[in-house]
Tab-separated table of C-alpha atoms and ligand atoms in Angstrom:
chain	number	residue	atom	x	y	z
A	159	UNK	CA	0.000	0.000	0.000
A	160	UNK	CA	1.024	3.613	-0.378
A	161	UNK	CA	1.372	5.331	2.949
A	162	UNK	CA	2.277	8.754	4.304
A	163	UNK	CA	3.362	9.153	7.921
A	164	UNK	CA	3.232	12.746	9.109
A	165	UNK	CA	5.571	13.402	12.029
A	166	UNK	CA	8.927	11.600	11.883
A	167	UNK	CA	9.748	11.360	15.600
A	168	UNK	CA	10.024	8.203	17.715
A	169	UNK	CA	6.627	6.909	16.651
A	170	UNK	CA	6.400	8.179	13.068
A	171	UNK	CA	9.869	7.063	12.075
A	172	UNK	CA	9.503	3.619	13.612
A	173	UNK	CA	6.028	3.153	12.125
A	174	UNK	CA	7.225	4.361	8.713
A	175	UNK	CA	10.293	2.111	8.683
A	176	UNK	CA	8.375	-0.953	9.888
A	177	UNK	CA	5.539	-0.437	7.395
A	178	UNK	CA	8.127	-0.128	4.615
A	179	UNK	CA	9.886	-3.269	5.856
A	180	UNK	CA	6.675	-5.216	5.193
A	181	UNK	CA	6.619	-4.067	1.572
A	182	UNK	CA	4.607	-0.854	1.703
A	183	UNK	CA	5.710	2.304	-0.069
A	184	UNK	CA	6.096	4.872	2.691
A	185	UNK	CA	6.852	8.575	2.716
A	186	UNK	CA	7.719	10.081	6.102
A	187	UNK	CA	6.821	13.761	6.370
A	188	UNK	CA	8.068	16.229	8.961
A	189	UNK	CA	7.914	19.989	9.239
A	190	UNK	CA	11.445	20.111	10.624
A	191	UNK	CA	13.717	20.565	7.558
A	192	UNK	CA	16.891	19.760	9.516
A	193	UNK	CA	15.427	16.407	10.592
A	194	UNK	CA	14.360	15.570	7.037
A	195	UNK	CA	17.772	16.542	5.603
A	196	UNK	CA	19.420	14.231	8.114
A	197	UNK	CA	17.060	11.365	7.249
A	198	UNK	CA	17.575	11.904	3.522
A	199	UNK	CA	21.315	11.472	4.132
A	200	UNK	CA	20.627	8.155	5.881
A	201	UNK	CA	21.220	9.491	9.404
A	202	UNK	CA	18.849	8.952	12.321
A	203	UNK	CA	18.043	11.893	14.604
A	204	UNK	CA	17.291	9.677	17.631
A	205	UNK	CA	18.844	6.625	19.243
A	206	UNK	CA	16.643	3.558	18.882
A	207	UNK	CA	18.205	0.093	18.563
A	208	UNK	CA	17.845	-1.395	15.071
A	209	UNK	CA	16.210	1.670	13.550
A	210	UNK	CA	19.178	2.941	11.591
A	211	UNK	CA	19.656	-0.365	9.797
A	212	UNK	CA	15.930	-0.659	9.026
A	213	UNK	CA	15.803	2.867	7.628
A	214	UNK	CA	18.954	2.332	5.575
A	215	UNK	CA	17.685	-0.899	4.021
A	216	UNK	CA	14.250	0.431	3.109
A	217	UNK	CA	15.689	3.697	1.820
A	218	UNK	CA	18.079	1.921	-0.477
A	219	UNK	CA	15.246	-0.332	-1.707
A	220	UNK	CA	13.274	2.861	-2.402
A	221	UNK	CA	10.329	1.903	-0.210
A	222	UNK	CA	11.040	4.665	2.332
A	223	UNK	CA	11.470	8.341	1.488
A	224	UNK	CA	11.489	11.572	3.471
A	225	UNK	CA	10.046	14.982	2.721
A	226	UNK	CA	8.840	18.224	4.237
A	227	UNK	CA	6.217	18.497	1.485
A	228	UNK	CA	3.058	17.199	3.129
A	229	UNK	CA	0.905	17.858	0.095
A	230	UNK	CA	2.903	15.598	-2.218
A	231	UNK	CA	3.070	12.883	0.421
A	232	UNK	CA	-0.674	12.943	0.994
A	233	UNK	CA	-1.679	12.991	-2.678
A	234	UNK	CA	0.227	9.793	-3.439
A	235	UNK	CA	-0.941	7.891	-0.333
A	236	UNK	CA	-4.044	5.818	0.376
A	237	UNK	CA	-3.479	5.914	4.123
A	238	UNK	CA	-2.136	8.923	6.056
A	239	UNK	CA	-0.871	8.432	9.584
A	240	UNK	CA	-0.779	11.391	11.959
A	241	UNK	CA	2.127	10.774	14.348
A	242	UNK	CA	2.935	14.244	15.632
A	243	UNK	CA	3.483	15.239	19.249
A	244	UNK	CA	0.631	15.866	21.689
A	245	UNK	CA	2.517	17.628	24.476
A	246	UNK	CA	1.010	18.741	27.751
A	247	UNK	CA	-0.801	22.045	27.322
A	248	UNK	CA	-0.855	24.803	29.927
A	249	UNK	CA	-3.844	23.314	31.747
A	250	UNK	CA	-2.493	19.741	31.729
A	251	UNK	CA	-4.596	18.617	28.772
A	252	UNK	CA	-3.083	17.153	25.586
A	253	UNK	CA	-2.268	19.964	23.162
A	254	UNK	CA	-3.921	19.000	19.871
A	255	UNK	CA	-2.700	21.884	17.737
A	256	UNK	CA	-0.226	19.761	15.748
A	257	UNK	CA	-2.731	16.938	15.170
A	258	UNK	CA	-5.435	19.310	13.965
A	259	UNK	CA	-2.991	21.263	11.792
A	260	UNK	CA	-1.952	18.044	10.050
A	261	UNK	CA	-5.617	17.047	9.646
A	262	UNK	CA	-6.352	20.414	8.027
A	263	UNK	CA	-3.332	20.307	5.694
A	264	UNK	CA	-4.089	16.700	4.769
A	265	UNK	CA	-7.673	17.594	3.883
A	266	UNK	CA	-6.515	20.488	1.717
A	267	UNK	CA	-4.147	18.185	-0.182
A	268	UNK	CA	-6.691	15.412	-0.767
A	269	UNK	CA	-7.519	14.363	-4.319
A	270	UNK	CA	-9.390	11.042	-3.848
A	271	UNK	CA	-10.647	8.868	-0.955
A	272	UNK	CA	-8.112	8.620	1.919
A	273	UNK	CA	-7.928	6.962	5.311
A	274	UNK	CA	-6.662	9.404	7.937
A	275	UNK	CA	-5.252	7.505	10.890
A	276	UNK	CA	-4.551	9.073	14.213
A	277	UNK	CA	-1.551	7.368	15.773
A	278	UNK	CA	-0.694	10.151	18.222
A	279	UNK	CA	-1.975	9.668	21.767
A	280	UNK	CA	-5.088	11.814	21.926
A	281	UNK	CA	-8.025	12.272	24.285
A	282	UNK	CA	-11.443	10.862	23.568
A	283	UNK	CA	-13.263	12.974	21.018
A	284	UNK	CA	-10.204	13.776	18.902
A	285	UNK	CA	-11.253	11.502	16.023
A	286	UNK	CA	-14.523	13.455	15.895
A	287	UNK	CA	-12.580	16.751	15.895
A	288	UNK	CA	-10.303	15.510	13.101
A	289	UNK	CA	-13.389	14.414	11.146
A	290	UNK	CA	-14.900	17.917	11.530
A	291	UNK	CA	-11.710	19.654	10.443
A	292	UNK	CA	-11.329	17.436	7.363
A	293	UNK	CA	-14.987	17.755	6.417
A	294	UNK	CA	-14.691	21.548	6.499
A	295	UNK	CA	-11.722	21.502	4.106
A	296	UNK	CA	-12.595	18.918	1.452
A	297	UNK	CA	-15.454	17.378	-0.486
A	298	UNK	CA	-13.499	14.163	-1.163
A	299	UNK	CA	-14.603	11.048	0.731
A	300	UNK	CA	-12.490	9.917	3.698
A	301	UNK	CA	-12.428	7.716	6.798
A	302	UNK	CA	-10.934	8.727	10.130
A	303	UNK	CA	-9.411	5.888	12.132
A	304	UNK	CA	-7.965	5.852	15.621
A	305	UNK	CA	-4.939	3.559	15.906
A	306	UNK	CA	-3.068	4.198	19.177
A	307	UNK	CA	0.574	3.133	19.326
A	308	UNK	CA	1.826	0.965	22.200
A	309	UNK	CA	5.543	0.726	21.326
A	310	UNK	CA	8.209	1.142	24.001
A	311	UNK	CA	11.244	3.288	23.262
A	312	UNK	CA	14.305	1.052	23.380
A	313	UNK	CA	12.340	-1.906	21.954
A	314	UNK	CA	10.251	0.013	19.463
A	315	UNK	CA	10.990	-2.052	16.338
A	316	UNK	CA	10.211	-5.347	18.056
A	317	UNK	CA	7.013	-3.883	19.536
A	318	UNK	CA	5.850	-2.545	16.190
A	319	UNK	CA	6.741	-5.644	14.184
A	320	UNK	CA	5.286	-8.041	16.791
A	321	UNK	CA	2.651	-6.113	18.724
A	322	UNK	CA	0.719	-7.605	21.659
A	323	UNK	CA	-2.400	-6.273	19.945
A	324	UNK	CA	-3.408	-3.774	17.285
A	325	UNK	CA	-6.242	-1.447	18.264
A	326	UNK	CA	-8.311	0.037	15.461
A	327	UNK	CA	-11.092	2.448	16.210
A	328	UNK	CA	-13.248	3.040	13.159
A	329	UNK	CA	-16.734	4.295	12.466
A	330	UNK	CA	-17.033	2.931	8.919
A	331	UNK	CA	-16.199	-0.468	7.359
A	332	UNK	CA	-14.110	0.889	4.463
A	333	UNK	CA	-11.435	2.396	6.719
A	334	UNK	CA	-11.521	-0.604	9.070
A	335	UNK	CA	-10.995	-3.095	6.227
A	336	UNK	CA	-7.985	-1.225	4.804
A	337	UNK	CA	-6.417	-1.047	8.265
A	338	UNK	CA	-6.957	-4.774	8.854
A	339	UNK	CA	-5.267	-5.482	5.543
A	340	UNK	CA	-2.345	-3.200	6.397
A	341	UNK	CA	-1.756	-4.808	9.788
A	342	UNK	CA	-2.320	-8.442	8.726
A	343	UNK	CA	1.437	-9.134	8.210
A	344	UNK	CA	2.219	-7.778	11.698
A	345	UNK	CA	-0.230	-10.093	13.440
A	346	UNK	CA	0.655	-13.403	11.793
A	347	UNK	CA	1.843	-14.762	15.136
A	348	UNK	CA	-1.700	-14.545	16.461
A	349	UNK	CA	-1.808	-11.096	18.076
A	350	UNK	CA	-5.364	-9.830	17.874
A	351	UNK	CA	-6.524	-6.913	15.754
A	352	UNK	CA	-9.126	-5.309	17.987
A	353	UNK	CA	-11.815	-3.397	16.139
A	354	UNK	CA	-13.799	-0.934	18.194
A	355	UNK	CA	-15.332	2.534	18.176
A	356	UNK	CA	-12.980	5.537	18.086
A	357	UNK	CA	-13.708	6.717	21.633
A	358	UNK	CA	-12.772	3.333	23.125
A	359	UNK	CA	-9.650	3.120	20.948
A	360	UNK	CA	-8.552	6.567	22.098
A	361	UNK	CA	-9.102	5.655	25.737
A	362	UNK	CA	-7.195	2.323	25.472
A	363	UNK	CA	-3.830	4.028	25.242
A	364	UNK	CA	-4.405	6.277	28.253
A	365	UNK	CA	-5.811	3.423	30.331
A	366	UNK	CA	-2.799	1.207	29.507
A	367	UNK	CA	-0.240	3.891	30.350
A	368	UNK	CA	-2.137	4.923	33.482
A	369	UNK	CA	-2.160	1.298	34.637
A	370	UNK	CA	1.592	0.931	34.096
A	371	UNK	CA	2.312	4.221	35.862
A	372	UNK	CA	0.095	3.081	38.733
A	373	UNK	CA	2.042	-0.160	39.145
A	374	UNK	CA	5.303	1.797	39.239
A	375	UNK	CA	4.102	4.336	41.793
A	376	UNK	CA	2.443	1.595	43.859
A	377	UNK	CA	5.667	-0.393	44.044
A	378	UNK	CA	7.679	2.724	44.837
A	379	UNK	CA	5.363	3.320	47.795
A	380	UNK	CA	5.808	-0.298	48.891
A	381	UNK	CA	9.599	0.208	48.674
A	382	UNK	CA	9.412	3.331	50.818
A	383	UNK	CA	7.361	1.463	53.424
A	384	UNK	CA	9.964	-1.341	53.317
A	385	UNK	CA	12.601	1.224	54.258
A	386	UNK	CA	10.496	2.445	57.183
A	387	UNK	CA	9.759	-1.002	58.620
A	388	UNK	CA	13.054	-2.740	57.798
A	389	UNK	CA	11.715	-5.089	55.079
A	390	UNK	CA	13.410	-5.914	51.762
A	391	UNK	CA	11.427	-4.882	48.694
A	392	UNK	CA	13.219	-7.467	46.527
A	393	UNK	CA	11.717	-10.251	48.606
A	394	UNK	CA	8.329	-8.578	48.753
A	395	UNK	CA	8.301	-7.966	44.996
A	396	UNK	CA	9.186	-11.561	44.160
A	397	UNK	CA	6.409	-12.903	46.361
A	398	UNK	CA	3.846	-10.441	45.004
A	399	UNK	CA	4.886	-11.047	41.379
A	400	UNK	CA	4.510	-14.824	41.763
A	401	UNK	CA	0.777	-14.336	42.124
A	402	UNK	CA	-0.585	-15.090	38.665
A	403	UNK	CA	-3.305	-12.498	39.105
A	404	UNK	CA	-0.563	-9.846	39.443
A	405	UNK	CA	2.434	-11.023	37.390
A	406	UNK	CA	5.997	-9.697	37.393
A	407	UNK	CA	5.979	-6.761	34.931
A	408	UNK	CA	6.439	-3.173	36.021
A	409	UNK	CA	6.968	-4.021	39.668
A	410	UNK	CA	10.574	-2.904	40.036
A	411	UNK	CA	10.919	0.006	42.448
A	412	UNK	CA	13.136	2.919	41.500
A	413	UNK	CA	13.214	6.687	41.330
A	414	UNK	CA	10.064	7.283	39.352
A	415	UNK	CA	8.842	7.060	35.808
A	416	UNK	CA	9.710	9.618	33.141
A	417	UNK	CA	9.772	9.832	29.373
A	418	UNK	CA	7.551	11.460	26.836
A	419	UNK	CA	4.475	9.354	27.563
A	420	UNK	CA	3.633	8.330	31.145
A	421	UNK	CA	3.842	11.796	32.761
A	422	UNK	CA	1.999	13.517	29.914
A	423	UNK	CA	-0.645	10.802	29.500
A	424	UNK	CA	-1.358	10.605	33.244
A	425	UNK	CA	-1.819	14.383	33.285
A	426	UNK	CA	-4.043	14.335	30.211
A	427	UNK	CA	-6.245	11.535	31.581
A	428	UNK	CA	-6.672	13.388	34.869
A	429	UNK	CA	-7.608	16.451	32.893
A	430	UNK	CA	-10.170	14.943	30.523
A	431	UNK	CA	-11.785	13.016	33.382
A	432	UNK	CA	-12.001	16.295	35.343
A	433	UNK	CA	-13.580	18.014	32.339
A	434	UNK	CA	-16.405	15.490	32.696
A	435	UNK	CA	-16.528	16.264	36.455
A	436	UNK	CA	-14.813	12.993	37.356
A	437	UNK	CA	-11.997	13.078	39.893
A	438	UNK	CA	-9.622	10.236	39.004
A	439	UNK	CA	-8.332	9.972	42.577
A	440	UNK	CA	-5.884	7.093	42.053
A	441	UNK	CA	-4.137	8.874	39.180
A	442	UNK	CA	-3.809	12.021	41.263
A	443	UNK	CA	-1.887	9.977	43.803
A	444	UNK	CA	0.170	8.186	41.129
A	445	UNK	CA	1.412	11.537	39.880
A	446	UNK	CA	2.122	12.962	43.339
A	447	UNK	CA	4.005	9.805	44.375
A	448	UNK	CA	6.078	9.940	41.194
A	449	UNK	CA	7.045	13.586	41.675
A	450	UNK	CA	8.176	12.783	45.225
A	451	UNK	CA	10.009	9.609	44.194
A	452	UNK	CA	12.123	11.465	41.642
A	453	UNK	CA	13.688	13.341	44.569
A	454	UNK	CA	14.140	10.265	46.762
A	455	UNK	CA	17.874	9.956	46.046
A	456	UNK	CA	18.405	13.665	46.628
A	457	UNK	CA	16.877	13.297	50.102
A	458	UNK	CA	19.103	10.290	50.789
A	459	UNK	CA	22.180	12.246	49.698
A	460	UNK	CA	21.204	15.151	51.950
A	461	UNK	CA	20.687	12.756	54.871
A	462	UNK	CA	24.077	11.141	54.266
A	463	UNK	CA	26.116	14.326	53.790
A	464	UNK	CA	24.167	16.940	55.761
A	465	UNK	CA	25.135	19.633	53.264
A	466	UNK	CA	25.790	19.058	49.570
A	467	UNK	CA	27.882	22.200	49.275
A	468	UNK	CA	31.185	21.497	47.539
A	469	UNK	CA	30.423	17.808	47.028
A	470	UNK	CA	31.387	16.271	43.708
A	471	UNK	CA	28.782	13.792	42.538
A	472	UNK	CA	29.313	11.203	39.804
A	473	UNK	CA	26.127	10.369	37.921
A	474	UNK	CA	25.634	7.172	35.930
A	475	UNK	CA	22.704	7.477	33.552
A	476	UNK	CA	20.798	10.485	32.252
A	477	UNK	CA	18.182	9.011	29.895
A	478	UNK	CA	14.781	8.278	31.429
A	479	UNK	CA	15.396	4.583	30.769
A	480	UNK	CA	18.077	2.451	29.091
A	481	UNK	CA	18.337	1.966	25.304
A	482	UNK	CA	17.164	5.505	24.525
A	483	UNK	CA	18.699	8.968	24.508
A	484	UNK	CA	15.395	10.536	25.554
A	485	UNK	CA	15.587	12.746	28.664
A	486	UNK	CA	12.040	14.099	28.572
A	487	UNK	CA	10.760	14.106	32.201
A	488	UNK	CA	13.762	11.965	33.190
A	489	UNK	CA	14.358	11.633	36.966
A	490	UNK	CA	17.940	12.743	36.271
A	491	UNK	CA	16.713	16.274	35.534
A	492	UNK	CA	15.185	17.268	38.925
A	493	UNK	CA	17.978	15.327	40.646
A	494	UNK	CA	20.693	17.323	38.874
A	495	UNK	CA	18.813	20.565	39.498
A	496	UNK	CA	18.574	19.693	43.216
A	497	UNK	CA	22.267	18.786	43.423
A	498	UNK	CA	23.304	22.038	41.746
A	499	UNK	CA	20.920	24.064	43.927
A	500	UNK	CA	22.511	22.423	46.989
A	501	UNK	CA	25.983	23.531	45.857
A	502	UNK	CA	27.240	20.170	44.549
A	503	UNK	CA	29.018	19.691	41.221
A	504	UNK	CA	27.934	16.910	38.849
A	505	UNK	CA	30.137	14.765	36.622
A	506	UNK	CA	27.805	12.717	34.440
A	507	UNK	CA	27.995	9.802	32.047
A	508	UNK	CA	25.369	8.140	29.873
A	509	UNK	CA	26.072	5.813	26.931
A	510	UNK	CA	23.614	7.637	24.615
A	511	UNK	CA	22.108	10.747	26.192
A	512	UNK	CA	25.190	13.000	26.526
A	513	UNK	CA	24.261	15.154	23.554
A	514	UNK	CA	20.737	15.661	24.835
A	515	UNK	CA	22.092	16.425	28.336
A	516	UNK	CA	24.441	19.045	26.892
A	517	UNK	CA	21.494	20.762	25.237
A	518	UNK	CA	19.699	20.852	28.607
A	519	UNK	CA	22.483	21.631	31.075
A	520	UNK	CA	25.273	23.117	28.953
A	521	UNK	CA	28.296	23.853	31.128
A	522	UNK	CA	26.393	23.650	34.426
A	523	UNK	CA	27.561	20.050	34.744
A	524	UNK	CA	30.574	18.245	33.332
A	525	UNK	CA	30.486	15.224	31.027
A	526	UNK	CA	32.665	12.134	31.326
A	527	UNK	CA	34.027	10.081	28.417
A	528	UNK	CA	33.093	6.828	30.092
A	529	UNK	CA	31.577	5.484	33.281
A	530	UNK	CA	34.924	5.252	35.113
A	531	UNK	CA	36.234	8.733	34.391
A	532	UNK	CA	32.987	10.095	35.868
A	533	UNK	CA	34.106	8.649	39.216
A	534	UNK	CA	37.489	10.346	39.541
A	535	UNK	CA	37.626	12.226	42.836
A	536	UNK	CA	33.850	12.007	43.396
A	537	UNK	CA	32.329	12.054	46.877
A	538	UNK	CA	29.631	9.590	45.779
A	539	UNK	CA	28.275	7.721	42.778
A	540	UNK	CA	24.587	8.063	42.006
A	541	UNK	CA	23.014	5.536	39.620
A	542	UNK	CA	20.022	6.922	37.765
A	543	UNK	CA	19.492	4.725	34.663
A	544	UNK	CA	19.881	0.946	34.556
A	545	UNK	CA	22.058	0.632	31.443
A	546	UNK	CA	23.446	-2.901	31.057
A	547	UNK	CA	27.034	-1.659	31.157
A	548	UNK	CA	26.522	-0.496	34.770
A	549	UNK	CA	25.422	-3.922	35.950
A	550	UNK	CA	28.785	-5.638	36.349
A	551	UNK	CA	31.448	-2.978	36.657
A	552	UNK	CA	34.981	-3.377	38.000
A	553	UNK	CA	34.304	-2.595	41.663
A	554	UNK	CA	37.991	-2.503	42.645
A	555	UNK	CA	38.652	0.126	39.945
A	556	UNK	CA	35.628	2.098	41.105
A	557	UNK	CA	36.863	2.115	44.693
A	558	UNK	CA	40.225	3.472	43.620
A	559	UNK	CA	38.665	6.287	41.591
A	560	UNK	CA	36.036	7.475	44.061
A	561	UNK	CA	37.138	9.748	46.914
A	562	UNK	CA	34.429	8.171	49.093
A	563	UNK	CA	33.240	4.655	48.303
A	564	UNK	CA	29.530	5.483	48.524
A	565	UNK	CA	26.928	4.385	45.963
A	566	UNK	CA	23.364	5.678	45.854
A	567	UNK	CA	21.586	3.247	43.574
A	568	UNK	CA	18.234	4.435	42.248
A	569	UNK	CA	17.731	1.239	40.241
A	570	UNK	CA	18.761	-1.511	42.690
A	571	UNK	CA	21.398	-2.898	40.318
A	572	UNK	CA	23.576	-4.664	42.858
A	573	UNK	CA	23.304	-7.239	45.577
A	574	UNK	CA	23.706	-5.201	48.814
A	575	UNK	CA	25.732	-7.881	50.599
A	576	UNK	CA	28.152	-8.359	47.715
A	577	UNK	CA	28.725	-4.690	47.147
A	578	UNK	CA	29.309	-4.045	50.835
A	579	UNK	CA	31.840	-6.886	50.777
A	580	UNK	CA	33.689	-4.819	48.121
A	581	UNK	CA	33.993	-2.060	50.734
A	582	UNK	CA	31.217	0.288	49.577
A	583	UNK	CA	28.588	2.083	51.573
A	584	UNK	CA	25.521	1.162	49.538
A	585	UNK	CA	22.184	2.914	49.645
A	586	UNK	CA	19.429	1.641	47.343
A	587	UNK	CA	15.635	1.754	47.147
A	588	UNK	CA	13.539	-0.219	49.617
A	589	UNK	CA	16.300	-2.564	50.738
A	590	UNK	CA	18.219	-2.703	54.015
B	89	NAD	N1	7.588	8.131	22.143
B	89	NAD	C1	6.904	7.049	22.479
B	89	NAD	O1	7.404	6.113	23.062
B	89	NAD	C2	5.433	6.957	22.146
B	89	NAD	C3	4.785	5.718	22.226
B	89	NAD	C4	3.438	5.647	21.883
B	89	NAD	C5	2.739	6.776	21.518
B	89	NAD	N2	3.379	7.978	21.483
B	89	NAD	C6	2.616	9.162	21.055
B	89	NAD	O2	2.902	9.401	19.683
B	89	NAD	C7	2.903	10.816	19.424
B	89	NAD	C8	4.258	11.228	18.837
B	89	NAD	O3	5.238	10.987	19.821
B	89	NAD	P1	6.809	11.028	19.481
B	89	NAD	O4	7.508	10.602	20.717
B	89	NAD	O5	7.042	10.310	18.207
B	89	NAD	O6	6.996	12.608	19.266
B	89	NAD	P2	8.291	13.376	18.711
B	89	NAD	O7	8.283	14.684	19.381
B	89	NAD	O8	9.489	12.487	18.782
B	89	NAD	O9	7.967	13.562	17.152
B	89	NAD	C9	6.934	14.363	16.662
B	89	NAD	C10	7.357	14.872	15.293
B	89	NAD	O10	6.249	15.540	14.684
B	89	NAD	C11	6.746	16.633	13.927
B	89	NAD	N3	5.650	17.562	13.652
B	89	NAD	C12	4.974	18.359	14.522
B	89	NAD	N4	4.040	19.076	13.874
B	89	NAD	C13	4.105	18.717	12.566
B	89	NAD	C14	3.401	19.112	11.389
B	89	NAD	N5	2.419	20.005	11.448
B	89	NAD	N6	3.759	18.543	10.227
B	89	NAD	C15	4.747	17.638	10.158
B	89	NAD	N7	5.451	17.229	11.233
B	89	NAD	C16	5.142	17.769	12.415
B	89	NAD	C17	7.846	17.197	14.795
B	89	NAD	O11	8.747	17.987	14.058
B	89	NAD	C18	8.485	15.905	15.328
B	89	NAD	O12	9.539	15.467	14.492
B	89	NAD	C19	2.565	11.486	20.748
B	89	NAD	O13	1.173	11.689	20.820
B	89	NAD	C20	2.964	10.437	21.770
B	89	NAD	O14	2.243	10.535	22.977
B	89	NAD	C21	4.717	8.100	21.762
C-alpha cells in the first residue's frame, strides 16, 4: 500500500520504517527541515536500537522516502498516519494543535478517498474533531481511524513488528478493512486486531499507560514502606509477582517514571476526566508519588552528607530509561537541578544521552568520556538509569577512583551484601 506518515519522531519514524519493511511504499513527512535533511542522508536523529539499519535498508530499496512536502506525500498515499506530538498544554490537557494542523493540511491536499489515521496519543473525542476539520476543508470522501501506538522506546521495532495487539477504532467499514489489511502481516503470530469505536480506541492508550504508571508508583510506595519497617522490597516484589493475578511486569521500584508518555498521559487523563466532572483519585496519587520519588535519592544524599555544598557527585545514567537517549521528564533532571541548587558539582555519564544532556544543562555540569572517568575524585556515585554496562562494573577500579566509596543506587542494580563486601557504603531503594 502507499502510505504517508506525518511526524517523523520516535513513533512516526519507527512506524514508517516498519511499514516499509513489510513491503509498503512509505513517505515520512516532517515539518522540521533539519530532521528531514538528516534522514535523507541516511542518518537517524534519535537513538533507537535497530532503527538505523531498518531505515537504511528500506531507503536503499526505495520503499522509504522523506520529505517536508506534506501535500505531495498525501496525494500519493491511500493511508495517512498522523504521528505528531501531543505535548502537555498549559492546563495539563493534551495539546492537539499539531494533530489538527496536520488534519487540516491533509484535507486540503486530498484528491481522492483517503484513510486518515490518528496514531498520536489523543483524548477521547479527537477523532470526531479531526473528522470535523477534514470535512470543512474537502469534499473528497475519507475515513478517520484511531490507531493508538503501544511501542516502548528502546524496543520500538520489536514492539511494532510483533505487537501484543493492534487497536483500530473506526466508524465505517471501508477504513476498518484497509487497516486490517495493512496490519495483517504484523499479526501473523496470532496477536489480535481489535476493532472498536474511536472513543474506546482513544481511551485504550491512556488506560494502559495509566495502569503501568500506577504499578510503578504503587511499588515505589511499597519500597518506601519497606525502608520504614526494615523489610526488603526485593523479597516482597518476588512474592507479590509470583501471584498469577498480578504477574511480574512493572513491579521494580526505582526513582520514578519519566519519558515522553507516562507523565503527559497521566496528566491528560486526569484532565479529561475532570472536564467530565470525574476526579480520578488514584491517578492524582500516582502523579504525586512519582514527583516525590524522583527526589528520593536527593533526600538520601542530603541525609548522608548533611550539606551538599562542595560535594562532587558522579552520575551514571541520564536518559529516562536504558536503550534511549530521551531525557524528557527523566528523573535525572530534577535530581541534577537539586544537586546544583545544593551547591554540589555533577560529573555525568550516559552511553547515549550526553548530547541531549548538553542541550539541557550546557556547562552547568561536566560530562565524562566513560563510566569510570565520571568517578574520579567524586564524593559519591549516584546511579540513575539501569544501562546494562553499569550492571557488572569493575568494583575494585571504582573504589580506587572514588574519593568516598559510597553508591546511591536508584535502580537496585547490585546485591547489597556483595557490594558491601567490596567495601562500599551502599544505599538503594527499599532494601536494608
Ligand atoms: N515516544 C513514544 O514512546 C510513544 C509511544 C506511543 C505513543 N506515542 C505518542 O505518539 C505521538 C508522537 O510521539 P513522538 O515521541 O514520536 O513525538 P516526537 O516529538 O518524537 O515527534 C513528533 C514529530 O512531529 C513533527 N511535527 C509536529 N508538527 C508537525 C506538522 N504540522 N507537520 C509535520 N510534522 C510535524 C515534529 O517535528 C516531530 O519530528 C505522541 O502523541 C505520543 O504521545 C509516543
